[in-house]
Coordinates of C-alpha atoms and ligand atoms in Angstrom, one line a residue:
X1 CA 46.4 61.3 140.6
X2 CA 48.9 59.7 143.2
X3 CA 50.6 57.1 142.7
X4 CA 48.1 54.2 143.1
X5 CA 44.8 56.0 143.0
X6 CA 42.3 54.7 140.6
X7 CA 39.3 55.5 138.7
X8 CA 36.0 53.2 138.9
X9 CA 32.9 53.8 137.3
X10 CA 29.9 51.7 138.8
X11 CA 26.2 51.2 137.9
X12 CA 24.5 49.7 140.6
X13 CA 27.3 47.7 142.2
X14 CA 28.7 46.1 139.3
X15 CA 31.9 47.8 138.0
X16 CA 31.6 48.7 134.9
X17 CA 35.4 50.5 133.8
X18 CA 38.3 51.3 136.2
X19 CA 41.4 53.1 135.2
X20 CA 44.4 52.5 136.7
X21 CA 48.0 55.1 136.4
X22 CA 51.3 53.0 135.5
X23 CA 54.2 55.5 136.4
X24 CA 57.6 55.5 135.2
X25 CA 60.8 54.8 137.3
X26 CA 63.8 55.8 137.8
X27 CA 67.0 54.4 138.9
X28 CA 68.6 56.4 141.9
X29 CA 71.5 54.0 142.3
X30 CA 71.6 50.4 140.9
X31 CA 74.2 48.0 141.7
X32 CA 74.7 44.5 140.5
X33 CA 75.7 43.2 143.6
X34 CA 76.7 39.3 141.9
X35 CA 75.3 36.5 140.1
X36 CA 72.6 34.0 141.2
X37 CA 72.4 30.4 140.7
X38 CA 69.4 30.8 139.2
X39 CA 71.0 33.2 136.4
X40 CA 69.6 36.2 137.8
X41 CA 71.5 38.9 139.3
X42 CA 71.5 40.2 142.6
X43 CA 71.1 43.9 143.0
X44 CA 70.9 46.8 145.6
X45 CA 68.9 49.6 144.0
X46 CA 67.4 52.7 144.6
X47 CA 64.1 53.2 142.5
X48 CA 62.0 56.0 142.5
X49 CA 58.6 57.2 140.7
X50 CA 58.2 60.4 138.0
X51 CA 55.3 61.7 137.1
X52 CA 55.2 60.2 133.5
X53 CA 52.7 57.3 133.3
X54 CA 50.5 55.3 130.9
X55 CA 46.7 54.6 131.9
X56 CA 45.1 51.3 131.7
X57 CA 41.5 50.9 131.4
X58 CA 39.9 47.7 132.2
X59 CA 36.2 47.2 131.0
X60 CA 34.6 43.4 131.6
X61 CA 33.8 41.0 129.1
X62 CA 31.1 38.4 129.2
X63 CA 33.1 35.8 127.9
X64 CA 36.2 34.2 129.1
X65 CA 39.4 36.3 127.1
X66 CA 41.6 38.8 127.0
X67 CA 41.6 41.7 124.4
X68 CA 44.5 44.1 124.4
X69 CA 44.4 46.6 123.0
X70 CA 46.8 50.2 122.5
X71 CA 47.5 53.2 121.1
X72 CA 50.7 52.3 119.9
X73 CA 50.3 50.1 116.9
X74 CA 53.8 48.1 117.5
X75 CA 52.9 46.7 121.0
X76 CA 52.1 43.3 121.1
X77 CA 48.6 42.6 122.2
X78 CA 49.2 38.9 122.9
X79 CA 50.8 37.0 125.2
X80 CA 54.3 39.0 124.9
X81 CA 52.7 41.6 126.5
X82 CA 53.7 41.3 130.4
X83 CA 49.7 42.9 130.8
X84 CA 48.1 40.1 128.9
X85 CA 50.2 37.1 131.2
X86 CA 49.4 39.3 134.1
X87 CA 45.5 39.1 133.4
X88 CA 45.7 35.7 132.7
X89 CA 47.7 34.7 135.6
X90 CA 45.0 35.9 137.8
X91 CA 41.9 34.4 135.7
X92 CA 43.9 31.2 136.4
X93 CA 44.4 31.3 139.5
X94 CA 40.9 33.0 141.0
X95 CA 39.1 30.8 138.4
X96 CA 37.3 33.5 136.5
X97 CA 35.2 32.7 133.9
X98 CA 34.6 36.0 132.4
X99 CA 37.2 37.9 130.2
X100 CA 38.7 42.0 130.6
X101 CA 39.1 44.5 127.9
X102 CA 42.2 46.1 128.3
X103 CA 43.4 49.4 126.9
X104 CA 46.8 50.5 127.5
X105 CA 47.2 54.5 127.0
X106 CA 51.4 54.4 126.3
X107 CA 53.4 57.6 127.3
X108 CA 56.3 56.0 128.8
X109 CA 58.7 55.4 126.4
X110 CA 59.3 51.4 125.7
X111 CA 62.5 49.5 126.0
X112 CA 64.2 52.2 128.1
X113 CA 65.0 51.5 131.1
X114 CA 62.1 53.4 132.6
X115 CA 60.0 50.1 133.5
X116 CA 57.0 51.1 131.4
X117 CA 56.5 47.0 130.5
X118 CA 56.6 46.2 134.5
X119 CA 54.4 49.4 135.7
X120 CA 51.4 48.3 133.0
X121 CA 51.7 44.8 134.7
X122 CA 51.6 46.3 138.1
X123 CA 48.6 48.5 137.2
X124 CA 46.9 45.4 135.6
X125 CA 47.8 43.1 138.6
X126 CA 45.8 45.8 140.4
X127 CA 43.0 46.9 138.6
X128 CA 42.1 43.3 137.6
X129 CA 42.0 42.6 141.4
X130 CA 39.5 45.4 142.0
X131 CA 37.6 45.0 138.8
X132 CA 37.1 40.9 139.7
X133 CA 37.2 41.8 143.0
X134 CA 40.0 38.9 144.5
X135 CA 41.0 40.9 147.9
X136 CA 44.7 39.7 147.7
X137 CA 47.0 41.8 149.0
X138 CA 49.9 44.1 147.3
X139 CA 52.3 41.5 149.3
X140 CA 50.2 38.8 147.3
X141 CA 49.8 40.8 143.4
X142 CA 53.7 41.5 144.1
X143 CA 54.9 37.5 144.5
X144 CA 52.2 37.5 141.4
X145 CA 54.1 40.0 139.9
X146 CA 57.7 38.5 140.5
X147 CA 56.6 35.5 138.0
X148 CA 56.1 38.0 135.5
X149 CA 59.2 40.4 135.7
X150 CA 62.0 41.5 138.1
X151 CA 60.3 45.2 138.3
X152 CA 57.2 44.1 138.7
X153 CA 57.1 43.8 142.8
X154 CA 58.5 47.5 142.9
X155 CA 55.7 48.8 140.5
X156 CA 53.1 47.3 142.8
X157 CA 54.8 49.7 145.5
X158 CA 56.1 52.5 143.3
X159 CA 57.0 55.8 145.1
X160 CA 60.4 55.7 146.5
X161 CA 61.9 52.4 147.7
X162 CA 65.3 50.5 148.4
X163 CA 64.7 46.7 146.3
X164 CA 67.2 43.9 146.4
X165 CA 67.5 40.6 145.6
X166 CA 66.5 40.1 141.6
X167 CA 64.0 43.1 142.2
X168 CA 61.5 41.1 145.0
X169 CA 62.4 42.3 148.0
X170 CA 61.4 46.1 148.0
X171 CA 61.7 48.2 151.4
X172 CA 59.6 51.4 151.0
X173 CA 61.5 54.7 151.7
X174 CA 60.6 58.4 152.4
X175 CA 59.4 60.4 149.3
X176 CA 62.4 61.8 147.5
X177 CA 61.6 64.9 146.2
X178 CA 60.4 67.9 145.7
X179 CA 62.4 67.8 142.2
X180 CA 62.8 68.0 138.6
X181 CA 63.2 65.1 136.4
X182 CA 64.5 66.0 132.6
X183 CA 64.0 62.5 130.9
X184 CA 66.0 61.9 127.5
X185 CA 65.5 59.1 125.2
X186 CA 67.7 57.9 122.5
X187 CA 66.3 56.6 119.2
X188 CA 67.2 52.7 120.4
X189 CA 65.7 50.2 122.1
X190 CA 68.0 48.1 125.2
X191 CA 67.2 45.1 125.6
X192 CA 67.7 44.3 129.3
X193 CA 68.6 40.8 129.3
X194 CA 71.5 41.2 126.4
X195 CA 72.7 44.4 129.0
X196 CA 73.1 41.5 131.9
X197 CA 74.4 38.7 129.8
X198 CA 77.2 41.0 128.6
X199 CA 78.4 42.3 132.0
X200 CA 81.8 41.7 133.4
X201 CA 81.7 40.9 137.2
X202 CA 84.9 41.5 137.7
X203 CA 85.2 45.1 136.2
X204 CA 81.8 46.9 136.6
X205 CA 81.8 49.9 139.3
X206 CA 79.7 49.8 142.4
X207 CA 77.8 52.9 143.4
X208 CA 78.1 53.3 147.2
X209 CA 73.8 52.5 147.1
X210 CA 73.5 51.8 151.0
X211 CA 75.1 55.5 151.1
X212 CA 72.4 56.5 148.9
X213 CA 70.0 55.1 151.0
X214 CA 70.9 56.6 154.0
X215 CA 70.5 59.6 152.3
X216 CA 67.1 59.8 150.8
X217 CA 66.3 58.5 154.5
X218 CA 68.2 61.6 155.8
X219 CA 66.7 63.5 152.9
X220 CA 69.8 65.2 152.2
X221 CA 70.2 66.0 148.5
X222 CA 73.6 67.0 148.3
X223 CA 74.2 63.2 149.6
X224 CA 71.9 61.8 147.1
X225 CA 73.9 63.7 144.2
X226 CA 77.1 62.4 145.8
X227 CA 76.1 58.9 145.6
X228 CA 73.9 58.4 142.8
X229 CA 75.5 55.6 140.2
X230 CA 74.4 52.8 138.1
X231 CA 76.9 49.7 137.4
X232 CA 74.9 49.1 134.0
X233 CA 76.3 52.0 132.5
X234 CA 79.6 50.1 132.1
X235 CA 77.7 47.9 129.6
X236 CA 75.2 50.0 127.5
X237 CA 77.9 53.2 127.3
X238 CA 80.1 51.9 125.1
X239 CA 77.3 50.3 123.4
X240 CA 75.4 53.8 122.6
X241 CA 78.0 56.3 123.3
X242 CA 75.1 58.9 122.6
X243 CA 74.3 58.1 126.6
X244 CA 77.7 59.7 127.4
X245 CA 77.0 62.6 124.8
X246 CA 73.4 63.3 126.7
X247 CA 74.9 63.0 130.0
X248 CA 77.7 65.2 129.4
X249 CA 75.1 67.9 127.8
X250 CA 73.0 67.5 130.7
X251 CA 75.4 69.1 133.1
X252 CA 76.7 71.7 130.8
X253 CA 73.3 73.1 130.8
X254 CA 72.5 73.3 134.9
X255 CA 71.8 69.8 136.0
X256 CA 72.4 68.5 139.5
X257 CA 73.0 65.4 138.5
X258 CA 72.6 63.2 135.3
X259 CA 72.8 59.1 135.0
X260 CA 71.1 56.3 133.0
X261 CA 68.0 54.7 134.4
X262 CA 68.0 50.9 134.4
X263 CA 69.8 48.9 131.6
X264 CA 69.1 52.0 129.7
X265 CA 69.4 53.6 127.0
X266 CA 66.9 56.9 128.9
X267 CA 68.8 59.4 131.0
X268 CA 67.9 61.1 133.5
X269 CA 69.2 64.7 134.8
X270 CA 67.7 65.9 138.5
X271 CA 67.4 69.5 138.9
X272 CA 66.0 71.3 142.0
X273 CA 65.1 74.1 140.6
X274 CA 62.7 74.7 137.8
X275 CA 64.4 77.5 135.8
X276 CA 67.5 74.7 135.2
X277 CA 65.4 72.3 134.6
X278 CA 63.7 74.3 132.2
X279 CA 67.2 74.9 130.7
X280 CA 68.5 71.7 131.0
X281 CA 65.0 70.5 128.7
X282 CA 65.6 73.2 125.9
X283 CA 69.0 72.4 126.1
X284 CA 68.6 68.8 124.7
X285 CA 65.4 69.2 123.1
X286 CA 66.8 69.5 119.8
X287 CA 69.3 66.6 120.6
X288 CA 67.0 64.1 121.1
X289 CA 63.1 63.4 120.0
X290 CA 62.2 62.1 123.1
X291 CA 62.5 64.5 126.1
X292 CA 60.0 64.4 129.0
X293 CA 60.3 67.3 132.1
X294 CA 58.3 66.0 134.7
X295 CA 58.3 66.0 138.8
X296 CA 59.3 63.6 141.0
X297 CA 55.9 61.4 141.7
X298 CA 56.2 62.3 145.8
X299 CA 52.5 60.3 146.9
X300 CA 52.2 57.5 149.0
X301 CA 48.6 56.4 149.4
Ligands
C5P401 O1 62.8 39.7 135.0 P1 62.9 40.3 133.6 O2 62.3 39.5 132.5 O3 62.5 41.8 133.6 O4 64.5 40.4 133.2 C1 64.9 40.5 131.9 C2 66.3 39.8 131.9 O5 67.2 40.6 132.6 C3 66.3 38.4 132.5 O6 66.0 37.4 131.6 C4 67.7 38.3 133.0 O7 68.6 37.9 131.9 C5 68.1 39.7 133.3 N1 68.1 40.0 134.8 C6 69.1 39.6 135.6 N2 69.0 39.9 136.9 C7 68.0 40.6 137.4 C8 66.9 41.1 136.6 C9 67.0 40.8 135.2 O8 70.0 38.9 135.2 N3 67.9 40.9 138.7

């Protein structure tokens, strides 16, 4: 499936199930550009999606409530879960007096930096919309979506895009790809907010990320190596210095490039070529439990 597509099973013409894919991200280049007044910060990123997703499936409900429900037994199935306020928002504001089953088939690893939270909200913003059948637009789910979370606008676009502002602006950009993606996640959880609230203005690096820009536009991969960067990394390092450790092992085995995604703690190493990404995945395999090789996610539908 592409990035957006989507299952629906019908009977007559009342929907019965749809299934919806909730992609991963990636962090090309994220700078934190300065602080808000509303506490937020501002930031000039470069996301892109990989082909490692959870599913959502939506069945209706005759009565008015939400049911969450997972395959992960630790994920909140209440309102914590950015799904549950998503479905809600939308039964409040469309007035729907019937409820949703959701299940939420988790891959993506949680609390890493790979917006796994933000993508299931996306995909529920989406499917909900087909499955009740509102007609808003994505322009519409994504100012939806910005109540719930900062990522949540770019999930509702996915592929590869240039976002700014606290995450709602998001200008779509040419597919980056063909490429490998060697994902590696440490045994912690990062808590985003703590990453941001610990951040030193004055200190933290800025990756050149309108050069990286310019660059996926140009589709010029040596460019995109050059410029890739994330200022986060000055926070959540030093935290974990395994992220160092994992980068560092990354390039020793073949990688093109290797950088945290997000507030972290996942890294990511890019590899053109399958036999080194191959290489690069054994290589860390028995560092870490967690290590994904997947493609760049290059559909636009
Ligand atoms: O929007 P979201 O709930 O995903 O963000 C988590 C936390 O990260 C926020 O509470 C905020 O502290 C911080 N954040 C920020 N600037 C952004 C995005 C997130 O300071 N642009």
């Amino acid at each position: 499936m592409g990035y957006n597509q989507a299952v629906s099973l019908k009977i007559g013409v009342q929907i019965v199930e749809i299934i919806e894919k909730a992609p991963a991200k990636i962090n090309l280049g994220l700078d934190v550009v300065g602080k808000r007044a509303d506490g937020y910060h501002e930031l000039e990123m470069v996301m892109t999606s990989v082909d490692l997703a959870d599913h959502l499936t939506f069945t209706p409900l005759p009565q008015p409530q939400i049911q969450l429900e997972s395959n992960l037994a630790f994920l909140p199935t209440d309102r914590k879960n950015h799904v549950y306020q998503a479905a809600e928002l939308l039964m409040k504001k469309a007035g729907i007096t019937t409820g949703v089953h959701i299940y939420i088939d988790k891959h993506i690893p949680v609390a890493a930096g790979l917006a796994g939270g933000s993508s299931d909200c996306a995909a529920a913003l989406r499917g909900l919309n087909r499955l009740w059948q509102l007609g808003y637009s994505n322009e519409e789910l994504a100012a939806l979506g910005a109540e719930i979370g900062s990522d949540v606008p770019y999930c509702l676009y996915g592929n590869t895009a240039f976002v700014t502002g606290r995450g709602e602006t998001v200008t779509p950009l040419p597919a980056f790809g063909p490429c490998w993606i060697i994902l590696v996640k440490p045994r912690m959880g990062v808590s985003t907010g703590s990453v941001f609230k610990e951040l030193n203005l004055a200190t933290i690096p800025h990756p050149p990320v309108r050069d990286l820009e310019r660059a996926v536009i140009a589709q010029d991969y040596a460019a995109i190596l050059a410029a890739m960067g994330n200022s986060l990394e000055a926070v959540t390092i030093p935290r974990h210095p395994i992220i160092q450790k994992i980068k560092d092992r990354m390039m020793r085995y073949g990688a093109d490039a290797a950088l945290m995604s997000g507030s972290g703690p996942t890294v990511f190493a890019l590899c053109k070529q399958h036999s080194r990404a191959q290489r690069v995945y054994n290589g860390l395999k028995g560092f870490c439990d967690e290590v994904h090789l997947v493609p760049a996610l290059m559909t636009r539908d």
